[in-house]
Coordinates of N, CA and C in Angstrom, one line a residue:
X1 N 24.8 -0.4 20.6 CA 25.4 -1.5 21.3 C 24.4 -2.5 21.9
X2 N 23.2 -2.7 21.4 CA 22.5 -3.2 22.0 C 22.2 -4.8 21.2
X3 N 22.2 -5.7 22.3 CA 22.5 -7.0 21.8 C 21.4 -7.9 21.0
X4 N 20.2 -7.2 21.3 CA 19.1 -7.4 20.5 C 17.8 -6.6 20.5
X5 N 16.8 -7.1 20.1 CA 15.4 -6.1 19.6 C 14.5 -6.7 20.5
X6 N 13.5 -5.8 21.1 CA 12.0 -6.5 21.5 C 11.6 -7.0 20.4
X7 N 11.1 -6.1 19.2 CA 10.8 -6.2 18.3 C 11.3 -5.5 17.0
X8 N 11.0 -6.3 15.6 CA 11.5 -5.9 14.4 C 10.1 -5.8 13.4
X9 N 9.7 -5.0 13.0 CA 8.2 -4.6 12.4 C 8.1 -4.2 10.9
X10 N 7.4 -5.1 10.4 CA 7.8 -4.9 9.1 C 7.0 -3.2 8.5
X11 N 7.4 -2.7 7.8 CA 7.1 -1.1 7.6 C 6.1 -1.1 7.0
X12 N 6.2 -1.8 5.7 CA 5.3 -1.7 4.9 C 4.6 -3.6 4.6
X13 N 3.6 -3.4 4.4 CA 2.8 -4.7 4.5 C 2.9 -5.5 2.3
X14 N 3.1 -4.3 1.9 CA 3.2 -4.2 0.1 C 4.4 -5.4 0.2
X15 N 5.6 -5.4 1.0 CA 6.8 -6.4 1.1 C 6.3 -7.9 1.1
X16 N 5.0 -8.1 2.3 CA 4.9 -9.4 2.3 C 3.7 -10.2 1.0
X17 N 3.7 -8.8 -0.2 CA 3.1 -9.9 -1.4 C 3.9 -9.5 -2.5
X18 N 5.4 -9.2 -2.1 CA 6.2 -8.8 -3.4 C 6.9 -10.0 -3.6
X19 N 7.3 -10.1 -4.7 CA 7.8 -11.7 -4.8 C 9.3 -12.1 -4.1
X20 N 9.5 -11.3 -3.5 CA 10.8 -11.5 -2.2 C 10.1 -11.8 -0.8
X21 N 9.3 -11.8 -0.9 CA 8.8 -12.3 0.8 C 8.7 -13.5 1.2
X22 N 8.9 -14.5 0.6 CA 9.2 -15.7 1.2 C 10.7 -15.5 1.7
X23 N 12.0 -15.2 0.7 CA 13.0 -14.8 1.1 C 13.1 -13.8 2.7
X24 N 12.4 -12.7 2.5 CA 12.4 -11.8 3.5 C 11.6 -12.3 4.6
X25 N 10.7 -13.0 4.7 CA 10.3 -13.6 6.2 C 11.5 -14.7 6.4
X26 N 12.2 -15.2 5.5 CA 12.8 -16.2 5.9 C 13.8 -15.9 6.5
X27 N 14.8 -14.9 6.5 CA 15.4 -13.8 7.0 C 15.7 -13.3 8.2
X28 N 14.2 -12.6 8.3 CA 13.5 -12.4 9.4 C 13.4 -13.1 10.3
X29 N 12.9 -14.5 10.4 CA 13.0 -15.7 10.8 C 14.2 -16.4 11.6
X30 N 15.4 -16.0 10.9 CA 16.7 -16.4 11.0 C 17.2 -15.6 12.0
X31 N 16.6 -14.3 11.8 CA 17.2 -13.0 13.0 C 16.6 -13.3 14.4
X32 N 15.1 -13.6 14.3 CA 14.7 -14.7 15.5 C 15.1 -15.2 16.3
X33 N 15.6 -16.8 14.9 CA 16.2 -17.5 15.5 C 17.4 -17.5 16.6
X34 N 18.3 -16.8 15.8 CA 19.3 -16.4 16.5 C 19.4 -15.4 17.8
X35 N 18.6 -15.2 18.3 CA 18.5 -14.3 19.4 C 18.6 -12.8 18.9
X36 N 18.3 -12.4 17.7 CA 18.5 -10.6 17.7 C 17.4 -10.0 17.6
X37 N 16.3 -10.7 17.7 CA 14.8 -10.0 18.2 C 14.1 -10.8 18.9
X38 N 13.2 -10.7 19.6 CA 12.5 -11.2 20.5 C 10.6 -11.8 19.6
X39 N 10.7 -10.8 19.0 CA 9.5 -11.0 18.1 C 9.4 -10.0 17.1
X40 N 8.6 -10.9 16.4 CA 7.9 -10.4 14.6 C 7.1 -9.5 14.6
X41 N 6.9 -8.4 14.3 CA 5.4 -7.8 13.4 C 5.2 -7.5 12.3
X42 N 4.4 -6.3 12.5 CA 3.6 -5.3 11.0 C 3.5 -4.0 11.5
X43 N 3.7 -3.3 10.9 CA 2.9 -1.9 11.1 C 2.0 -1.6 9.9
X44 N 0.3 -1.5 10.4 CA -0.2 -1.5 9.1 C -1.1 0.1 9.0
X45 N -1.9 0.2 7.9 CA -2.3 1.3 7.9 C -3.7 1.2 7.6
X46 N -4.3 -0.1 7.8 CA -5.7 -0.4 7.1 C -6.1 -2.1 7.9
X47 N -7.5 -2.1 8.6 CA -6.9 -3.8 8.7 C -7.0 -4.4 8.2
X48 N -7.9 -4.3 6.9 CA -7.7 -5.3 5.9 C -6.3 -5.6 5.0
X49 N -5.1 -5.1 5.7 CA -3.8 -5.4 5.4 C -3.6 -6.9 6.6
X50 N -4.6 -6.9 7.4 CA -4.2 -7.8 8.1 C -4.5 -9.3 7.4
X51 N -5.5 -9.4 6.7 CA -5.6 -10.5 5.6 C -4.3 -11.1 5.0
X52 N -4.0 -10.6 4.2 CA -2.4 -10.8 3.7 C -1.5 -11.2 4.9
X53 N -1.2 -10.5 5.8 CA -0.2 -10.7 6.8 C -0.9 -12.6 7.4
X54 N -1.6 -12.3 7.7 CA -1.7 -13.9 8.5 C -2.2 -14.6 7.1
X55 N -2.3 -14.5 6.1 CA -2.0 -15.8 4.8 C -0.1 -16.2 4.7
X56 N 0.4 -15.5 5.5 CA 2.1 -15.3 5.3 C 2.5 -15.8 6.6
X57 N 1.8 -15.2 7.9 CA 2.5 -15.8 9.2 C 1.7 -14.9 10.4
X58 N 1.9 -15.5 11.7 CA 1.0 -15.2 12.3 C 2.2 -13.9 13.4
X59 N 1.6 -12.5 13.1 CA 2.5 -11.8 13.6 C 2.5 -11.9 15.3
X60 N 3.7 -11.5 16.2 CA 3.6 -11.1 17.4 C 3.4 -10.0 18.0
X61 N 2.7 -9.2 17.1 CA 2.7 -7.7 17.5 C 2.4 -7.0 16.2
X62 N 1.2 -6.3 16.4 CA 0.8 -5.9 14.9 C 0.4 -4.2 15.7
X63 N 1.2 -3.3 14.9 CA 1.0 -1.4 15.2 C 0.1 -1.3 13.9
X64 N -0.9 -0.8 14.4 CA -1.7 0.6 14.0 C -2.3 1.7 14.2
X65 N -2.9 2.4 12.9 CA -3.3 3.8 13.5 C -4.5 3.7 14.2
X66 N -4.8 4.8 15.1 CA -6.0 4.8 15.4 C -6.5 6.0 16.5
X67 N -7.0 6.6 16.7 CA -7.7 8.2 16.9 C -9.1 8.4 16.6
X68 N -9.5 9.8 17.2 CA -10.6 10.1 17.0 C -11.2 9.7 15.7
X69 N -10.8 10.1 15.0 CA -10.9 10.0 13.6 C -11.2 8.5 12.7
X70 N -10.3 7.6 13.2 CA -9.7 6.5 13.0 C -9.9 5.5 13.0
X71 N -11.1 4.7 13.3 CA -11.9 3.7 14.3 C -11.5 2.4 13.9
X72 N -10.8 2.4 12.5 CA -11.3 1.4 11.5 C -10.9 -0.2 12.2
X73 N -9.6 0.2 12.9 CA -9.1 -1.8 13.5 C -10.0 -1.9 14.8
X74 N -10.1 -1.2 15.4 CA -11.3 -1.3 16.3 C -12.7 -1.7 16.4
X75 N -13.1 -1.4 15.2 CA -14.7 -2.0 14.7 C -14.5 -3.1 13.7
X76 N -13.4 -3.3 13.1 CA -13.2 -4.6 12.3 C -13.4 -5.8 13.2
X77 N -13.3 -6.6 12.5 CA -13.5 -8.1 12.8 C -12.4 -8.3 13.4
X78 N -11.1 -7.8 12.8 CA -9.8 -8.2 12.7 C -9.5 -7.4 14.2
X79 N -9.7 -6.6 15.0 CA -9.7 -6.6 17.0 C -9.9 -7.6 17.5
X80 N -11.0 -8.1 17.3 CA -11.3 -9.3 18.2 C -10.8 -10.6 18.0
X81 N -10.1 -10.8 16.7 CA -9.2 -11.9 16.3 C -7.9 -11.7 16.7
X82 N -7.5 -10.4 17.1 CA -6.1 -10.2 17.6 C -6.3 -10.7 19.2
X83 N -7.4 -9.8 19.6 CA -7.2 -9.6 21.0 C -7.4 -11.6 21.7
X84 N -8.1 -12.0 20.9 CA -8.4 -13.3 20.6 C -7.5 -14.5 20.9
X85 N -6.3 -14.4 20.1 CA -5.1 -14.9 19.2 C -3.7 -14.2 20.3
X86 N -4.0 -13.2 21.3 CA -3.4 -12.5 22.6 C -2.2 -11.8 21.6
X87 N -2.5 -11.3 20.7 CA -1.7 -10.9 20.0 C -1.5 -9.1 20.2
X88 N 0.0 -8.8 21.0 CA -1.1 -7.2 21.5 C -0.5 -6.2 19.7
X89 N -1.5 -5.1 20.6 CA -2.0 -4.3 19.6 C -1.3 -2.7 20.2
X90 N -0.4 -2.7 19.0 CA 0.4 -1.2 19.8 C -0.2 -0.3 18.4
X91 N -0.2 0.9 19.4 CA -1.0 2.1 18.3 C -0.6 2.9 18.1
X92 N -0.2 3.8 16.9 CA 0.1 4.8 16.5 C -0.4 6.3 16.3
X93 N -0.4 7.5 16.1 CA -1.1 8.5 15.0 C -2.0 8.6 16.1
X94 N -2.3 8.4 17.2 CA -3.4 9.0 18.3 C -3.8 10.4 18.1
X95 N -2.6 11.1 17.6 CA -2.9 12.6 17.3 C -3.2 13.2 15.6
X96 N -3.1 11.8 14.8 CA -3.2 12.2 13.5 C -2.5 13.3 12.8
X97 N -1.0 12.5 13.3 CA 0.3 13.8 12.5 C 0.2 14.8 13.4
X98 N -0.8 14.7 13.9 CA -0.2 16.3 15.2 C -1.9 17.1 14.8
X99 N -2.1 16.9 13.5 CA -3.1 18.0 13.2 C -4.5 17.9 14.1
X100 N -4.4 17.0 15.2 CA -6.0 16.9 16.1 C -5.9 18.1 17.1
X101 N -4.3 18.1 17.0 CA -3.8 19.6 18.0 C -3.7 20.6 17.6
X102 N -3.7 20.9 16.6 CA -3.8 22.0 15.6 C -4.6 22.8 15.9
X103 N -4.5 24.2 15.6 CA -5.9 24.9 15.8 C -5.6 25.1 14.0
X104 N -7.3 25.1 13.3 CA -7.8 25.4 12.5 C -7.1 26.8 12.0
X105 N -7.4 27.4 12.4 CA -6.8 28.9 11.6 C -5.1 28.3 11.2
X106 N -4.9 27.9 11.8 CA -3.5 27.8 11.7 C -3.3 27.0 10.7
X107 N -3.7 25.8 10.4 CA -3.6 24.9 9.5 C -4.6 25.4 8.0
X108 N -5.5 26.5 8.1 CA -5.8 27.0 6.9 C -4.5 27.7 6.3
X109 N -3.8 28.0 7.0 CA -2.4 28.9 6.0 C -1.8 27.7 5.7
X110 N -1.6 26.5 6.8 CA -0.9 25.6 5.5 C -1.1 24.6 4.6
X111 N -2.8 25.0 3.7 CA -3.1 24.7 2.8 C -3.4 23.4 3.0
X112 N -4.2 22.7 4.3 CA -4.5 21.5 4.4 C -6.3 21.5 3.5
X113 N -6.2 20.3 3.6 CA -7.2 19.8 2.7 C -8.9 20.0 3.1
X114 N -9.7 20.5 2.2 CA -11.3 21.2 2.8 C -11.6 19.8 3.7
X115 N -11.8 18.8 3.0 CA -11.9 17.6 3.5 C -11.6 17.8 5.2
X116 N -10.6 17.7 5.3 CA -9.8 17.0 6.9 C -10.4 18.5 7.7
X117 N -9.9 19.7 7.0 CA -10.6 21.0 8.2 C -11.5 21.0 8.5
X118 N -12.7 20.3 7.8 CA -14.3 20.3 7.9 C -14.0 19.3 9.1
X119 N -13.5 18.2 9.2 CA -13.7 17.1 9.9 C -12.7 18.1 11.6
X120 N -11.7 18.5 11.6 CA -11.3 19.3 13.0 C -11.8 19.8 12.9
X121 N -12.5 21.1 12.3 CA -13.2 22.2 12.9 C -14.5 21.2 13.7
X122 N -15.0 20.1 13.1 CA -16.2 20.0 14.1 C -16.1 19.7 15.3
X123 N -14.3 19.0 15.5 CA -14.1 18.6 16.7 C -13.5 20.0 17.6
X124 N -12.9 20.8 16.6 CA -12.3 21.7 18.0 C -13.9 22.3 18.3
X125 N -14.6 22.6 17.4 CA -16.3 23.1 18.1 C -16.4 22.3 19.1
X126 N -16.7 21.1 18.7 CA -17.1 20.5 20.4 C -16.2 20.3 21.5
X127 N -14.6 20.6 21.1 CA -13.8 20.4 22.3 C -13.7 22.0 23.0
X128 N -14.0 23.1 22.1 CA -14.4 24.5 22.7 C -15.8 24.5 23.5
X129 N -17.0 24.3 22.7 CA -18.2 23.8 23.4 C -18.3 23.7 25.1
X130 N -17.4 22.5 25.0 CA -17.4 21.3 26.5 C -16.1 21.9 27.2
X131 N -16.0 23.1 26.5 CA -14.8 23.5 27.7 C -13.3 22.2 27.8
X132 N -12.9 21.8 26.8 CA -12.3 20.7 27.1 C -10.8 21.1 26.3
X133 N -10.2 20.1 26.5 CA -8.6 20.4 26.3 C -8.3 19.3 25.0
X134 N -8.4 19.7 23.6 CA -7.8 18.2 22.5 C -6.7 17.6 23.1
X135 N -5.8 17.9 23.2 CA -4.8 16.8 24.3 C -5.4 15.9 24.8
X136 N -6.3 16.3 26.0 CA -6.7 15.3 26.5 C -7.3 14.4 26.4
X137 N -7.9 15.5 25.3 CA -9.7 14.1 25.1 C -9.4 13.1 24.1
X138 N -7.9 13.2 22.9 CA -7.2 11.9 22.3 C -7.0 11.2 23.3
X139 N -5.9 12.0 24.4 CA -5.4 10.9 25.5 C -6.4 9.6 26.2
X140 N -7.7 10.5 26.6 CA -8.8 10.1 27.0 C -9.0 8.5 26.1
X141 N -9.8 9.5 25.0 CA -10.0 8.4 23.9 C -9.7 7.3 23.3
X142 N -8.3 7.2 24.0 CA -6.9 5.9 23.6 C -7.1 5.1 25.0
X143 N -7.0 5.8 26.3 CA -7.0 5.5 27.4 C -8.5 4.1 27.3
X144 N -9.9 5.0 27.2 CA -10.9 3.8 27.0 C -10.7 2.5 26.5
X145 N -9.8 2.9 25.6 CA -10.5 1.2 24.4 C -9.1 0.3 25.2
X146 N -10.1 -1.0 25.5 CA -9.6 -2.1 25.9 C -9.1 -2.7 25.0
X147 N -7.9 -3.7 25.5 CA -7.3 -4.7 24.6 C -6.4 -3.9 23.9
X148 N -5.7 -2.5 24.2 CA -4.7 -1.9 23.2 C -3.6 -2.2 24.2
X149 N -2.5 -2.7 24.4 CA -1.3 -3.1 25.2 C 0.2 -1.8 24.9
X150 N 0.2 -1.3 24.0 CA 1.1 0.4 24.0 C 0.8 0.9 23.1
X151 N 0.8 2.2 23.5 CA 0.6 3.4 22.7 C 1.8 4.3 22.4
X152 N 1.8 4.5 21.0 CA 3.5 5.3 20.6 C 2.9 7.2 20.0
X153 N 3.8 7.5 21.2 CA 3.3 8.7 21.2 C 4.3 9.7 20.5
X154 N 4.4 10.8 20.0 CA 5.2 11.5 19.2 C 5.2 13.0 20.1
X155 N 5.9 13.3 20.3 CA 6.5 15.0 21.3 C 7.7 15.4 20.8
X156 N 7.1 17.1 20.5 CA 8.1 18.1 20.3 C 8.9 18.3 21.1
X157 N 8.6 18.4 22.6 CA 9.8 18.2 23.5 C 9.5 17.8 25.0
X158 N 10.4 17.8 26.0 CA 10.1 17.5 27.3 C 8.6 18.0 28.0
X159 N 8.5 19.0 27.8 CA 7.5 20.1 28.0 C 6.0 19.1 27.5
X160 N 6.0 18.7 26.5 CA 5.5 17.6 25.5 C 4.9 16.3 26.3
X161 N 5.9 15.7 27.2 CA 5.9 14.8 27.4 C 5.2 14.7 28.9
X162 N 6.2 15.6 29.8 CA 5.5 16.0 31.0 C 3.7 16.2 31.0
X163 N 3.4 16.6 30.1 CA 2.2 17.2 30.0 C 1.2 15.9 29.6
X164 N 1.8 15.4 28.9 CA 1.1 14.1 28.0 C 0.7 12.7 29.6
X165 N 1.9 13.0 30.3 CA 1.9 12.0 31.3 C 0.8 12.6 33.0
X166 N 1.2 13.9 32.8 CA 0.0 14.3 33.8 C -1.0 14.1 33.1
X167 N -1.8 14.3 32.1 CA -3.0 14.1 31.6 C -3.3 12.6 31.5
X168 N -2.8 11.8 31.3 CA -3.0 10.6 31.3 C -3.1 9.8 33.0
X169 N -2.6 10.2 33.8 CA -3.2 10.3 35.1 C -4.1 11.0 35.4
X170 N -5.3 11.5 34.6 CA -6.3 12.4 35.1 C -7.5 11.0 35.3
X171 N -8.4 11.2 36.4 CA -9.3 10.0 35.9 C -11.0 11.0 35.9
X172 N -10.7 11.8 35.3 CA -11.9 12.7 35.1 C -12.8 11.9 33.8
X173 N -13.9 11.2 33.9 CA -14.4 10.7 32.9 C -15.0 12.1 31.7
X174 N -14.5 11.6 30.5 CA -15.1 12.3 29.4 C -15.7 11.8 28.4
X175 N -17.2 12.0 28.3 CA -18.5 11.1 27.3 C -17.7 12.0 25.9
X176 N -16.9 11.2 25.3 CA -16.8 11.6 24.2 C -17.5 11.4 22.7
X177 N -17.7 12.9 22.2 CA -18.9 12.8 20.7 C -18.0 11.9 19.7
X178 N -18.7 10.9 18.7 CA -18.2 10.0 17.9 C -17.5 11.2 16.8
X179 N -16.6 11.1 16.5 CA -16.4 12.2 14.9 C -15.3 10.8 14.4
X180 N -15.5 9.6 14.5 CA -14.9 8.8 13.3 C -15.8 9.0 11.9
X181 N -14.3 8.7 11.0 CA -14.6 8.4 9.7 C -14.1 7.7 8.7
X182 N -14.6 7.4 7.9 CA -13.8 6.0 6.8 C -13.4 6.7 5.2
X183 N -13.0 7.7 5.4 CA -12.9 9.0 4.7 C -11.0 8.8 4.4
X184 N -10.7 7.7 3.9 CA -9.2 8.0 3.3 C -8.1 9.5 3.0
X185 N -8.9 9.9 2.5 CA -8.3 11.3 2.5 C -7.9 12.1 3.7
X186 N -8.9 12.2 4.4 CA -9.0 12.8 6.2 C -8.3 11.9 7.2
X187 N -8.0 10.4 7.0 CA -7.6 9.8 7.5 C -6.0 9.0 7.3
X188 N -5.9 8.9 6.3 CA -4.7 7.9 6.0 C -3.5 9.2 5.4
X189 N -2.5 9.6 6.3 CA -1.6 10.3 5.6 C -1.0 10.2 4.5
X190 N -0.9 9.0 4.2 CA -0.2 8.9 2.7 C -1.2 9.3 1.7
X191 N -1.9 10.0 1.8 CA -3.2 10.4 0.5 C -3.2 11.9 1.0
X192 N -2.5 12.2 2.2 CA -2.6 14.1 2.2 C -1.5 15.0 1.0

């Protein structure tokens, strides 16, 4: 029953170079107009998806991934053109599907990829090492980087959430070790 949208986000970025996308922003546009969203985006999975998108229109709100693991819109060119352009930046996958929480043993029985265990096992080593909690040091990790305006988090349940929000009120600084990578496989779910 709700009378309209903050926002309406296009899913896939492949829509705005299919040959219905002038149609479909036009659309889109019209839902605008009319008061049933407030603003446009993208959710992308790469930022060089963001090329395409502003050859088509200039979004209000562009989601992506981004995590330990993940660095890629953050060290692109394409951050500082958003943050630039005041365009905020909501992020996804902070936990990368869940599996940054994972303990290793556990995810060798479900046949995850040598690739991606090589890449957590080095982190739960150093999150065992340092005595530290993976929960928090994503939380952490997201927490630092400036210019990110929301973060979309995913919880199994209340218990989930409670926990996510005391940690995020912690102001205990943690020098976190780099373990990004540009490693598609390890990174981009649609390739696991």
């Amino acid at each position: 029953k709700k009378k309209n949208f903050d926002y309406i986000l296009f899913g896939n970025v492949s829509d705005l170079s299919s040959k219905y996308s002038e149609a479909l922003l036009s659309k889109i546009f019209e839902i605008k107009k009319k008061g049933l969203t407030k603003k446009i985006g993208v959710s992308i999975y790469s930022p060089n998806d963001l090329k395409l998108i502003f050859s088509k229109f200039i979004p209000h709100i562009i989601q992506a991934p981004l995590n330990i693991f993940d660095n890629r819109l953050i060290k692109s060119k394409w951050f500082k053109i958003l943050i630039k352009k005041k365009i905020p930046i909501q992020i996804r996958s902070i936990f990368l599907q869940g599996l940054l929480l994972k303990d290793v043993e556990i995810l060798k029985k479900k046949k995850i990829s040598k690739k991606i265990l090589y890449h957590i096992k080095k982190f739960e080593n150093w999150v065992n090492f340092n005595n530290l909690n993976k929960l928090n040091v994503c939380l952490q990790f997201i927490k630092k980087k400036r210019g990110i305006q929301i973060v979309t988090i995913g919880a199994d349940n209340i218990d989930n959430i409670k926990q996510i929000l005391k940690l995020l009120k912690n102001r205990k600084k943690i020098i976190i070790k780099n373990f990004s990578t540009t490693q598609l496989d390890v990174i981009d779910p649609r390739r696991w």
